[in-house]
Coordinates of C-alpha atoms and ligand atoms in Angstrom, one line a residue:
M297 CA 63.4 17.5 -13.1
A298 CA 59.6 18.5 -12.9
Q299 CA 60.2 20.0 -16.4
K300 CA 61.2 16.7 -17.8
K301 CA 58.6 14.5 -16.0
S302 CA 55.7 17.0 -17.3
K303 CA 57.3 16.4 -20.9
K304 CA 57.3 12.8 -20.4
A305 CA 53.7 12.9 -19.5
K306 CA 52.9 14.8 -22.6
A307 CA 54.5 12.3 -24.7
A308 CA 52.3 9.9 -22.6
G309 CA 49.3 11.4 -23.3
K310 CA 49.6 12.2 -26.9
K311 CA 50.2 8.3 -27.3
S312 CA 47.1 7.6 -25.9
G313 CA 44.9 10.3 -27.5
A314 CA 45.7 9.1 -31.1
K315 CA 42.9 7.1 -32.1
K316 CA 43.8 3.0 -33.0
P317 CA 41.7 0.2 -33.3
A318 CA 39.8 -1.0 -30.0
R319 CA 41.9 -4.3 -29.2
K320 CA 40.0 -7.3 -28.5
V321 CA 40.5 -8.3 -24.5
V322 CA 40.5 -12.3 -24.1
K323 CA 39.0 -13.6 -21.3
L324 CA 41.4 -15.8 -19.3
A325 CA 38.6 -18.3 -18.0
A326 CA 40.1 -21.4 -16.1
R327 CA 39.8 -24.7 -17.9
K328 CA 37.4 -26.7 -15.6
G329 CA 38.7 -28.9 -13.0
A330 CA 42.4 -26.8 -13.5
A331 CA 43.9 -26.3 -10.5
K332 CA 43.8 -23.0 -8.6
S333 CA 46.8 -21.3 -8.4
H334 CA 46.5 -20.4 -4.5
G335 CA 45.0 -21.5 -1.7
K336 CA 45.6 -25.5 -0.6
S337 CA 46.8 -26.3 -4.6
N338 CA 50.3 -27.8 -5.0
G339 CA 50.4 -29.3 -2.0
L340 CA 51.0 -25.7 -0.3
P341 CA 49.5 -24.9 3.1
K342 CA 46.5 -22.6 3.2
V343 CA 47.5 -18.7 3.0
S344 CA 48.4 -17.5 6.4
G345 CA 46.3 -14.5 7.7
K346 CA 49.1 -13.5 10.0
A347 CA 50.4 -9.9 9.1
Y348 CA 53.7 -10.1 7.0
G349 CA 56.6 -10.7 9.1
K350 CA 54.5 -12.4 11.6
D351 CA 54.4 -15.9 10.9
G352 CA 58.0 -16.7 11.5
K353 CA 60.9 -16.8 9.8
A354 CA 61.6 -18.0 6.4
L355 CA 63.9 -20.8 7.7
S356 CA 62.4 -21.4 11.7
G357 CA 62.6 -25.2 11.8
V358 CA 65.9 -25.7 10.5
R359 CA 68.6 -26.3 12.4
I360 CA 72.2 -26.2 11.0
L361 CA 75.4 -27.7 12.7
D362 CA 77.9 -25.1 11.4
F363 CA 81.8 -26.4 11.8
T364 CA 82.7 -22.9 9.6
H365 CA 85.2 -20.7 10.3
V366 CA 87.2 -17.7 9.0
Q367 CA 85.4 -15.8 6.7
S368 CA 83.8 -18.4 3.4
G369 CA 81.4 -20.5 5.6
P370 CA 80.6 -18.1 8.6
T371 CA 79.3 -15.7 5.9
C372 CA 76.8 -18.6 4.4
T373 CA 75.8 -19.5 8.3
Q374 CA 75.3 -16.1 9.2
L375 CA 72.8 -15.6 6.1
L376 CA 70.9 -18.4 7.1
A377 CA 70.6 -17.5 10.8
W378 CA 69.1 -14.1 9.4
F379 CA 66.5 -16.3 7.8
G380 CA 65.3 -17.9 10.9
A381 CA 67.8 -21.0 10.7
D382 CA 69.2 -22.2 14.4
V383 CA 72.9 -21.8 13.8
I384 CA 74.8 -24.0 16.1
K385 CA 78.5 -23.0 15.7
V386 CA 80.9 -26.0 17.0
E387 CA 84.2 -24.4 18.0
R388 CA 87.6 -25.9 19.2
P389 CA 87.2 -25.9 22.9
G390 CA 89.6 -23.1 24.3
I391 CA 90.3 -21.4 21.0
G392 CA 87.3 -21.2 19.0
D393 CA 87.2 -19.9 15.5
I394 CA 90.6 -18.6 15.0
T395 CA 89.2 -15.0 14.0
R396 CA 87.8 -14.2 17.5
G397 CA 91.5 -13.3 18.3
Q398 CA 92.7 -11.9 14.9
L399 CA 93.2 -8.1 14.6
V400 CA 92.0 -7.2 18.0
D401 CA 90.8 -3.7 18.6
V402 CA 89.5 -4.1 22.1
K403 CA 91.8 -5.8 24.3
G404 CA 90.2 -9.2 25.6
A405 CA 86.9 -8.6 23.3
D406 CA 85.9 -10.7 20.1
S407 CA 87.3 -9.2 17.2
L408 CA 85.1 -7.3 14.9
Y409 CA 86.5 -10.0 12.2
F410 CA 84.6 -12.4 14.1
T411 CA 81.5 -10.4 15.8
M412 CA 80.4 -9.3 12.0
L413 CA 80.5 -12.8 10.7
N414 CA 78.7 -15.0 13.4
H415 CA 75.7 -13.1 14.5
N416 CA 72.7 -14.4 15.4
K417 CA 74.3 -17.7 16.0
R418 CA 74.7 -20.0 19.3
S419 CA 78.2 -21.5 20.1
I420 CA 78.9 -24.7 21.4
T421 CA 82.6 -26.1 22.4
I422 CA 83.5 -29.6 21.4
D423 CA 86.7 -31.8 21.1
S424 CA 85.8 -33.1 17.9
K425 CA 89.0 -35.5 18.3
H426 CA 87.8 -36.6 22.0
P427 CA 86.0 -40.0 21.9
Q428 CA 83.0 -38.5 23.9
G429 CA 83.1 -35.1 21.6
K430 CA 82.4 -37.7 18.8
R431 CA 79.6 -38.9 20.5
V432 CA 77.9 -35.3 20.7
L433 CA 78.4 -34.5 17.5
D434 CA 76.6 -37.4 16.5
E435 CA 73.7 -36.8 18.5
L436 CA 73.7 -32.9 17.1
I437 CA 73.5 -34.7 13.6
K438 CA 70.9 -36.3 14.2
S439 CA 69.2 -33.7 15.2
C440 CA 70.5 -31.0 12.4
D441 CA 69.2 -30.5 8.9
V442 CA 72.4 -29.3 7.6
L443 CA 76.2 -29.6 8.1
V444 CA 78.1 -26.6 7.0
E445 CA 82.1 -26.5 6.5
N446 CA 84.9 -25.1 5.4
F447 CA 87.8 -26.7 6.8
A448 CA 91.3 -27.6 4.6
P449 CA 90.6 -31.1 2.4
G450 CA 90.2 -34.3 4.7
A451 CA 89.7 -32.4 7.9
L452 CA 86.3 -33.6 8.1
D453 CA 86.7 -37.1 6.9
R454 CA 89.9 -37.0 9.7
M455 CA 87.1 -36.3 12.6
G456 CA 85.5 -39.1 11.6
L457 CA 82.6 -37.4 9.5
T458 CA 82.9 -38.9 6.4
W459 CA 79.5 -38.6 4.3
D460 CA 79.1 -42.3 4.8
H461 CA 78.9 -41.7 8.4
I462 CA 76.9 -38.8 8.7
H463 CA 74.6 -40.2 6.0
K464 CA 73.8 -43.3 7.9
L465 CA 73.0 -41.5 11.1
N466 CA 70.8 -39.0 9.1
P467 CA 70.0 -39.5 5.9
R468 CA 67.9 -36.5 5.6
M469 CA 71.3 -34.6 6.6
I470 CA 72.8 -32.1 3.6
V471 CA 76.7 -32.0 4.1
A472 CA 77.5 -28.3 2.3
S473 CA 81.4 -27.4 2.2
I474 CA 83.5 -24.5 0.9
K475 CA 86.8 -25.4 -0.5
G476 CA 89.4 -23.8 -2.6
F477 CA 89.3 -25.8 -5.5
G478 CA 87.2 -28.5 -6.9
P479 CA 88.4 -32.0 -8.2
G480 CA 91.5 -31.7 -10.2
P481 CA 95.4 -31.0 -9.3
Y482 CA 95.1 -28.6 -6.5
E483 CA 92.1 -30.1 -4.6
D484 CA 94.4 -30.4 -1.6
C485 CA 95.6 -26.7 -1.4
K486 CA 94.2 -24.6 1.4
V487 CA 92.9 -21.4 0.0
Y488 CA 92.1 -18.0 1.5
E489 CA 90.6 -15.0 -0.1
N490 CA 93.0 -13.8 -2.5
V491 CA 94.1 -17.4 -3.4
A492 CA 90.7 -17.5 -4.9
Q493 CA 90.4 -13.8 -6.6
C494 CA 94.1 -14.9 -8.3
T495 CA 92.8 -18.2 -9.5
G496 CA 89.3 -17.2 -10.5
G497 CA 90.0 -14.8 -12.9
S498 CA 89.4 -11.7 -11.1
A499 CA 92.6 -10.6 -10.7
S500 CA 94.3 -10.8 -14.1
T501 CA 91.3 -8.4 -15.1
T502 CA 91.3 -6.1 -12.3
G503 CA 93.6 -3.4 -12.1
F504 CA 95.4 -1.2 -15.0
R505 CA 96.6 -2.6 -18.3
D506 CA 100.1 -1.3 -17.6
G507 CA 100.0 -2.0 -13.9
P508 CA 100.4 -5.6 -12.2
P509 CA 97.0 -7.4 -11.7
L510 CA 95.2 -6.4 -8.3
V511 CA 92.9 -8.1 -6.0
T512 CA 89.6 -6.2 -5.1
G513 CA 88.1 -4.8 -1.6
A514 CA 85.1 -6.7 -2.0
Q515 CA 85.8 -10.2 -0.7
I516 CA 84.4 -12.4 -3.7
G517 CA 86.4 -15.0 -2.9
D518 CA 85.2 -15.7 0.8
S519 CA 82.0 -13.8 1.1
G520 CA 81.4 -14.4 -2.4
T521 CA 81.8 -18.4 -2.2
G522 CA 79.7 -18.4 1.3
L523 CA 76.7 -16.7 -0.6
H524 CA 76.6 -19.5 -3.4
L525 CA 76.8 -22.1 -0.7
A526 CA 73.7 -20.2 0.9
L527 CA 72.0 -20.6 -2.3
G528 CA 73.1 -24.3 -2.6
I529 CA 71.9 -25.0 0.9
V530 CA 68.3 -23.8 1.0
T531 CA 68.1 -25.1 -2.6
A532 CA 69.0 -28.6 -1.3
L533 CA 66.7 -28.2 1.2
F534 CA 63.8 -27.1 -1.4
Q535 CA 64.8 -30.8 -2.9
R536 CA 64.8 -32.3 0.2
T537 CA 60.8 -31.6 0.8
R538 CA 60.2 -34.2 -2.5
T539 CA 63.0 -36.8 -2.0
G540 CA 63.1 -36.5 1.8
R541 CA 66.8 -37.0 1.3
G542 CA 70.0 -34.8 2.1
Q543 CA 72.7 -34.4 -0.8
K544 CA 76.3 -33.0 -0.9
V545 CA 76.5 -29.3 -1.2
N546 CA 80.1 -28.4 -2.4
V547 CA 81.5 -24.9 -3.7
A548 CA 85.1 -24.4 -4.6
M549 CA 86.3 -20.7 -4.3
Q550 CA 87.6 -20.8 -7.2
D551 CA 84.3 -21.4 -9.2
G552 CA 82.5 -19.1 -7.2
V553 CA 85.2 -16.0 -8.2
L554 CA 85.0 -17.3 -11.9
N555 CA 81.1 -17.1 -11.7
L556 CA 81.6 -13.7 -10.6
C557 CA 84.0 -12.9 -13.5
R558 CA 81.7 -14.3 -15.9
V559 CA 81.8 -11.5 -18.5
K560 CA 85.3 -11.3 -18.5
L561 CA 85.0 -15.3 -19.8
R562 CA 82.8 -13.6 -22.6
D563 CA 85.6 -10.7 -23.6
Q564 CA 88.0 -14.0 -23.5
Q565 CA 85.5 -15.5 -26.5
R566 CA 85.1 -12.3 -28.2
L567 CA 88.7 -11.2 -28.5
K568 CA 88.7 -14.1 -31.6
A569 CA 86.2 -11.5 -33.2
G570 CA 88.5 -8.5 -33.3
P571 CA 89.1 -5.9 -30.5
L572 CA 87.1 -4.9 -27.5
K573 CA 85.7 -2.0 -28.5
E574 CA 84.7 -0.8 -25.4
Y575 CA 88.0 -1.0 -23.7
S576 CA 89.5 2.2 -23.5
Q577 CA 92.7 1.0 -25.0
F578 CA 90.9 0.3 -28.3
G579 CA 90.5 4.0 -28.4
Q580 CA 94.2 4.6 -27.6
N581 CA 94.9 2.2 -30.5
I582 CA 96.9 -0.2 -28.4
P583 CA 96.9 -4.0 -29.7
F584 CA 94.8 -6.4 -27.3
G585 CA 96.6 -9.7 -26.6
D586 CA 95.8 -13.4 -26.6
A587 CA 93.6 -13.1 -23.1
T588 CA 91.2 -10.9 -21.8
P589 CA 93.1 -7.5 -20.5
R590 CA 92.8 -5.5 -17.5
A591 CA 90.3 -2.6 -17.9
G592 CA 91.3 -0.2 -15.3
N593 CA 88.2 1.7 -14.4
D594 CA 86.0 1.1 -18.0
S595 CA 82.5 0.2 -17.6
G596 CA 81.6 -3.6 -17.3
G597 CA 78.8 -3.0 -20.0
G598 CA 78.4 -1.7 -23.4
Q599 CA 78.0 1.9 -21.6
P600 CA 81.3 3.5 -21.7
G601 CA 82.1 4.6 -18.2
W602 CA 85.5 6.4 -15.9
I603 CA 86.1 7.5 -12.9
L604 CA 86.8 11.5 -13.1
K605 CA 88.1 14.0 -10.0
C606 CA 85.4 16.2 -8.1
K607 CA 86.1 19.3 -6.2
G608 CA 88.5 18.8 -3.4
W609 CA 90.1 15.4 -4.8
E610 CA 93.4 17.1 -4.2
S611 CA 93.6 16.3 -0.7
D612 CA 90.4 13.9 -0.5
P613 CA 91.3 10.5 -1.9
N614 CA 87.5 9.9 -2.6
A615 CA 86.4 13.0 -4.2
Y616 CA 85.6 11.3 -7.6
I617 CA 82.3 9.8 -9.0
Y618 CA 82.0 7.3 -11.6
F619 CA 80.7 8.9 -14.8
I620 CA 78.7 6.7 -17.3
T621 CA 78.1 8.2 -21.0
Q622 CA 75.3 6.3 -21.7
A623 CA 73.8 6.9 -25.4
P624 CA 70.4 7.6 -24.5
V625 CA 71.3 10.7 -22.5
W626 CA 74.2 12.0 -24.6
G627 CA 72.5 15.4 -25.2
P628 CA 71.6 16.2 -21.5
I629 CA 75.8 15.3 -20.8
C630 CA 77.0 17.3 -23.8
D631 CA 74.5 20.4 -22.1
I632 CA 75.7 19.8 -18.7
I633 CA 79.3 19.7 -19.5
G634 CA 78.9 23.2 -21.8
E635 CA 79.3 21.5 -25.2
P636 CA 76.3 21.5 -26.8
T637 CA 77.6 21.2 -30.5
W638 CA 78.7 17.8 -29.2
K639 CA 75.4 16.9 -29.8
T640 CA 75.2 17.1 -33.7
D641 CA 78.7 17.1 -34.3
P642 CA 79.5 14.0 -36.5
E643 CA 82.7 13.5 -34.7
Y644 CA 80.4 13.1 -31.1
A645 CA 77.0 12.3 -31.6
T646 CA 76.8 8.7 -32.3
P647 CA 78.5 6.0 -29.8
P648 CA 80.9 4.7 -32.8
A649 CA 82.5 8.0 -33.4
R650 CA 82.7 8.6 -29.4
L651 CA 84.6 5.2 -28.9
P652 CA 88.4 6.1 -30.5
K653 CA 88.4 9.6 -28.4
L654 CA 86.8 8.3 -25.1
M655 CA 89.5 9.3 -22.9
A656 CA 89.5 12.8 -24.2
I657 CA 85.9 12.8 -23.7
F658 CA 86.4 11.7 -20.2
A659 CA 89.1 14.7 -19.7
R660 CA 86.5 17.2 -20.7
I661 CA 83.5 15.6 -18.5
E662 CA 86.5 16.1 -15.9
E663 CA 86.9 19.4 -16.2
W664 CA 83.4 19.9 -15.4
T665 CA 83.5 17.3 -12.2
K666 CA 86.1 19.2 -10.8
T667 CA 84.2 22.0 -10.0
K668 CA 81.6 20.0 -8.0
T669 CA 81.3 17.8 -5.3
K670 CA 80.7 14.2 -6.0
F671 CA 77.0 14.8 -4.3
E672 CA 76.3 17.8 -6.4
V673 CA 77.3 15.8 -9.6
M674 CA 74.9 12.9 -8.4
E675 CA 72.1 15.9 -8.1
I676 CA 72.5 17.3 -11.1
C677 CA 73.2 14.1 -13.2
N678 CA 70.5 12.1 -11.7
A679 CA 67.8 14.7 -12.5
Q680 CA 68.9 14.2 -16.2
D681 CA 68.9 10.4 -15.9
I682 CA 72.3 10.1 -16.3
P683 CA 74.1 7.2 -14.1
V684 CA 76.6 8.2 -11.9
G685 CA 78.2 6.9 -8.6
P686 CA 80.1 9.1 -6.1
I687 CA 83.1 7.0 -4.5
L688 CA 81.8 6.7 -1.1
S689 CA 84.4 6.0 1.5
M690 CA 83.6 3.8 4.6
R691 CA 83.5 6.4 6.8
E692 CA 80.9 7.9 4.2
I693 CA 78.6 4.5 4.2
S694 CA 79.2 4.1 8.0
E695 CA 77.3 7.3 8.7
D696 CA 74.6 6.8 5.5
E697 CA 71.3 7.9 7.3
S698 CA 69.6 5.7 4.6
L699 CA 71.4 2.4 5.3
R700 CA 70.7 2.5 8.9
K701 CA 67.2 3.0 8.3
T702 CA 67.0 -0.3 5.9
G703 CA 69.1 -1.9 8.6
T704 CA 71.9 -2.4 5.8
V705 CA 73.9 -0.8 8.4
V706 CA 73.1 -1.7 12.4
E707 CA 74.7 -0.9 15.5
V708 CA 75.2 -4.1 17.5
D709 CA 75.8 -3.8 21.3
H710 CA 78.4 -6.8 22.3
P711 CA 78.6 -7.9 26.3
T712 CA 82.6 -7.6 26.2
R713 CA 83.4 -4.7 23.4
G714 CA 80.5 -2.8 23.4
K715 CA 78.8 -0.8 20.7
Y716 CA 79.9 -1.7 17.2
L717 CA 78.6 -1.4 14.0
S718 CA 77.8 -4.2 11.4
V719 CA 76.7 -4.9 7.8
G720 CA 72.7 -6.3 8.7
N721 CA 71.3 -8.8 6.1
P722 CA 71.8 -7.3 2.6
I723 CA 68.3 -9.6 1.5
K724 CA 65.3 -8.4 2.3
L725 CA 62.1 -10.4 2.5
S726 CA 58.8 -8.6 3.5
D727 CA 57.3 -11.8 5.6
S728 CA 60.6 -13.1 7.1
I729 CA 62.6 -9.8 9.0
S730 CA 65.9 -10.0 10.2
E731 CA 67.0 -8.7 13.5
V732 CA 70.9 -8.5 13.8
K733 CA 71.7 -10.5 17.1
R734 CA 75.5 -10.2 18.4
S735 CA 77.7 -12.7 18.2
P736 CA 78.0 -15.2 20.8
L737 CA 81.0 -15.7 23.2
L738 CA 82.9 -18.5 22.9
G739 CA 80.6 -21.7 24.4
E740 CA 77.8 -19.6 25.6
H741 CA 75.4 -21.9 24.5
T742 CA 77.1 -25.2 25.2
D743 CA 74.6 -26.1 28.4
E744 CA 71.9 -25.0 26.8
I745 CA 72.1 -26.8 23.5
L746 CA 72.8 -30.2 25.2
K747 CA 70.3 -29.3 27.4
D748 CA 67.5 -28.2 24.7
V749 CA 68.4 -29.7 21.5
L750 CA 69.9 -33.0 23.0
G751 CA 67.5 -33.3 25.9
L752 CA 70.4 -34.5 28.1
K753 CA 70.1 -34.5 31.9
A754 CA 72.0 -33.0 34.2
N755 CA 74.1 -35.6 35.4
V756 CA 74.9 -36.7 31.8
I757 CA 75.9 -33.2 31.1
A758 CA 78.2 -33.0 34.0
E759 CA 79.5 -36.6 32.8
I760 CA 80.5 -35.0 29.4
K761 CA 82.1 -32.3 31.0
N762 CA 84.3 -34.6 33.2
S763 CA 85.6 -36.1 30.5
G764 CA 87.2 -33.3 28.9
A765 CA 85.4 -33.3 25.7
L766 CA 83.7 -29.8 25.8
S767 CA 86.9 -27.9 27.3
A768 CA 90.2 -26.7 26.1
P769 CA 93.4 -29.5 27.8
K770 CA 94.6 -28.2 30.8
K771 CA 98.4 -26.6 30.3
E772 CA 100.0 -29.8 31.7
E773 CA 98.1 -31.8 29.7
K774 CA 98.9 -29.8 27.3
A775 CA 103.0 -30.1 27.8
A776 CA 102.6 -33.8 28.3
Ligands
COA44 N1 88.1 -29.8 17.8 C1 89.4 -30.4 17.3 N2 89.9 -30.1 16.4 C2 89.4 -29.6 15.4 C3 88.5 -28.8 16.0 C4 87.4 -28.9 17.1 N3 86.2 -28.7 17.3 N4 88.0 -27.7 14.5 C5 88.7 -27.7 13.9 N5 89.7 -28.7 14.1 C6 90.8 -29.1 13.4 C7 90.9 -29.8 12.4 O1 90.0 -30.9 12.6 C8 92.2 -29.6 11.5 O2 92.6 -30.9 12.3 P1 93.8 -32.0 11.3 O3 94.6 -31.2 10.1 O4 94.9 -32.5 12.2 O5 92.9 -32.4 10.4 C9 92.9 -28.3 12.4 O6 91.7 -28.0 13.4 C10 92.8 -27.4 11.4 O7 91.6 -27.0 10.5 P2 91.9 -26.7 9.2 O8 90.8 -26.6 8.2 O9 93.0 -27.3 8.5 O10 93.0 -25.0 9.4 P3 93.8 -24.2 9.0 O11 93.9 -22.6 9.9 O12 94.9 -25.1 9.1 O13 93.5 -23.6 7.6 C11 92.4 -22.6 5.7 C12 92.6 -22.8 7.2 C13 91.1 -21.5 5.9 C14 93.0 -22.0 4.7 C15 91.5 -24.2 5.5 O14 90.3 -24.1 6.5 C16 91.0 -24.3 4.1 O15 92.0 -24.2 3.0 N6 89.7 -24.0 3.8 C17 88.8 -24.0 2.9 C18 88.8 -23.1 1.9 C19 88.3 -21.8 2.8 O16 87.2 -21.8 2.8 N7 89.0 -20.7 2.8 C20 88.8 -19.5 3.1 C21 88.6 -19.1 4.6 S1 88.1 -17.9 5.0

């Protein structure tokens, strides 16, 4: 590694030592009267003098009425909460977000499914179909900036919370929704993660050519759509600073998945120009059909890659590494695997010559990777700038020191379940540092929100409570 760096340095020195005519440097004098690029210009406030991370959070002052449940919507509002928004999660009395009780691992405690998707939020229970509950919601609409929901199509309207109703109460309100599909034949369908993966083009392009379509472990339908929605919301908040008014933000899960499968639609169109040469089926002389095929572990870009076995693969299901034969490092790859003649042999020396025999080349590389652990391969290859990726298990990720240090993996304490691991905010802002706070218990902040956000007096709160709008119907009422 050190030797390689010094080679690079020498090359750089050579370049700078060459005698070239001096270039003229143009001075960038500002035109008279032109706006300064800092300070109070462009309507921005004065540059803060406070230390970075000490001047509030990016979304401080933004209040979100969070009607989300399960995974897609909660992913979105959790991100906004990490950026400092006050997220008020409205839950159905007695039940709450259905995930509180799904995949339970600690009896009597909120599930990891719920706790890992609802950090930094406050919870209020309101029966949105109770007349008094509707009144409380109307007041909350007046005091929030964004309403986020991912109910089944039509459910928000059935609660009486139509766009017209909301906008009349608060014309500044941004109403953000996730649905399975956009307008069209499927717009009324309920949708979960894997339905979106299948209808958004992911499943048909994932897996091996000779096997069935596959869904991925990454929750691109739910969490991916939540991410898209979060961007839509902050964009609408930004536009509101100019227009003063709210707008609807809609993301369909099918669209979110397709956006992430953009390169596969690229390949669909490239098919017209002939076979997709970077797909290994090209090298295997297997004809292409009329749709983008499943590519197994082929690399998505123009640099061929594959997953190879490493030492211990016989007993460890994750003793594998992703190996990319990037063209500029072909020489070092040949040296490492003990095939130095492949550097100059015309059968191997160029990317087009290698394409038809990629699988055989990867088989030869695998002979070498099988003699090393995935971490040894990583170390040896990275020293030569060869891109490789060890297949990390969730156990390895959960124990990774560097991920803990950056706050991407965090340990959180919870009053009923104790300590658990979670994924912190993967988006790092230098002036808006995220602290991960535990998820709220069901209705934990009901009184606090009614008092502090709506400014209601104790007797009014008691009256609302007595009306039954904030609690689950009693057993005999349910039975009636
Ligand atoms: N008080 C009273 N009723 C409430 C309530 C509250 N606080 N919160 C929810 N409800 C009611 C709704 O009004 C709805 O009643 P309705 O059907 O009589 O109008 C009911 O609870 C169920 O809501 P729904 O969204 O239909 O839940 P579901 O469990 O049947 O369906 C999904 C779940 C996820 C399939 C569906 O919400 C959906 O398709 N969402 C959009 C796509 C999406 O986000 N999917 C991914 C989820 S990770």
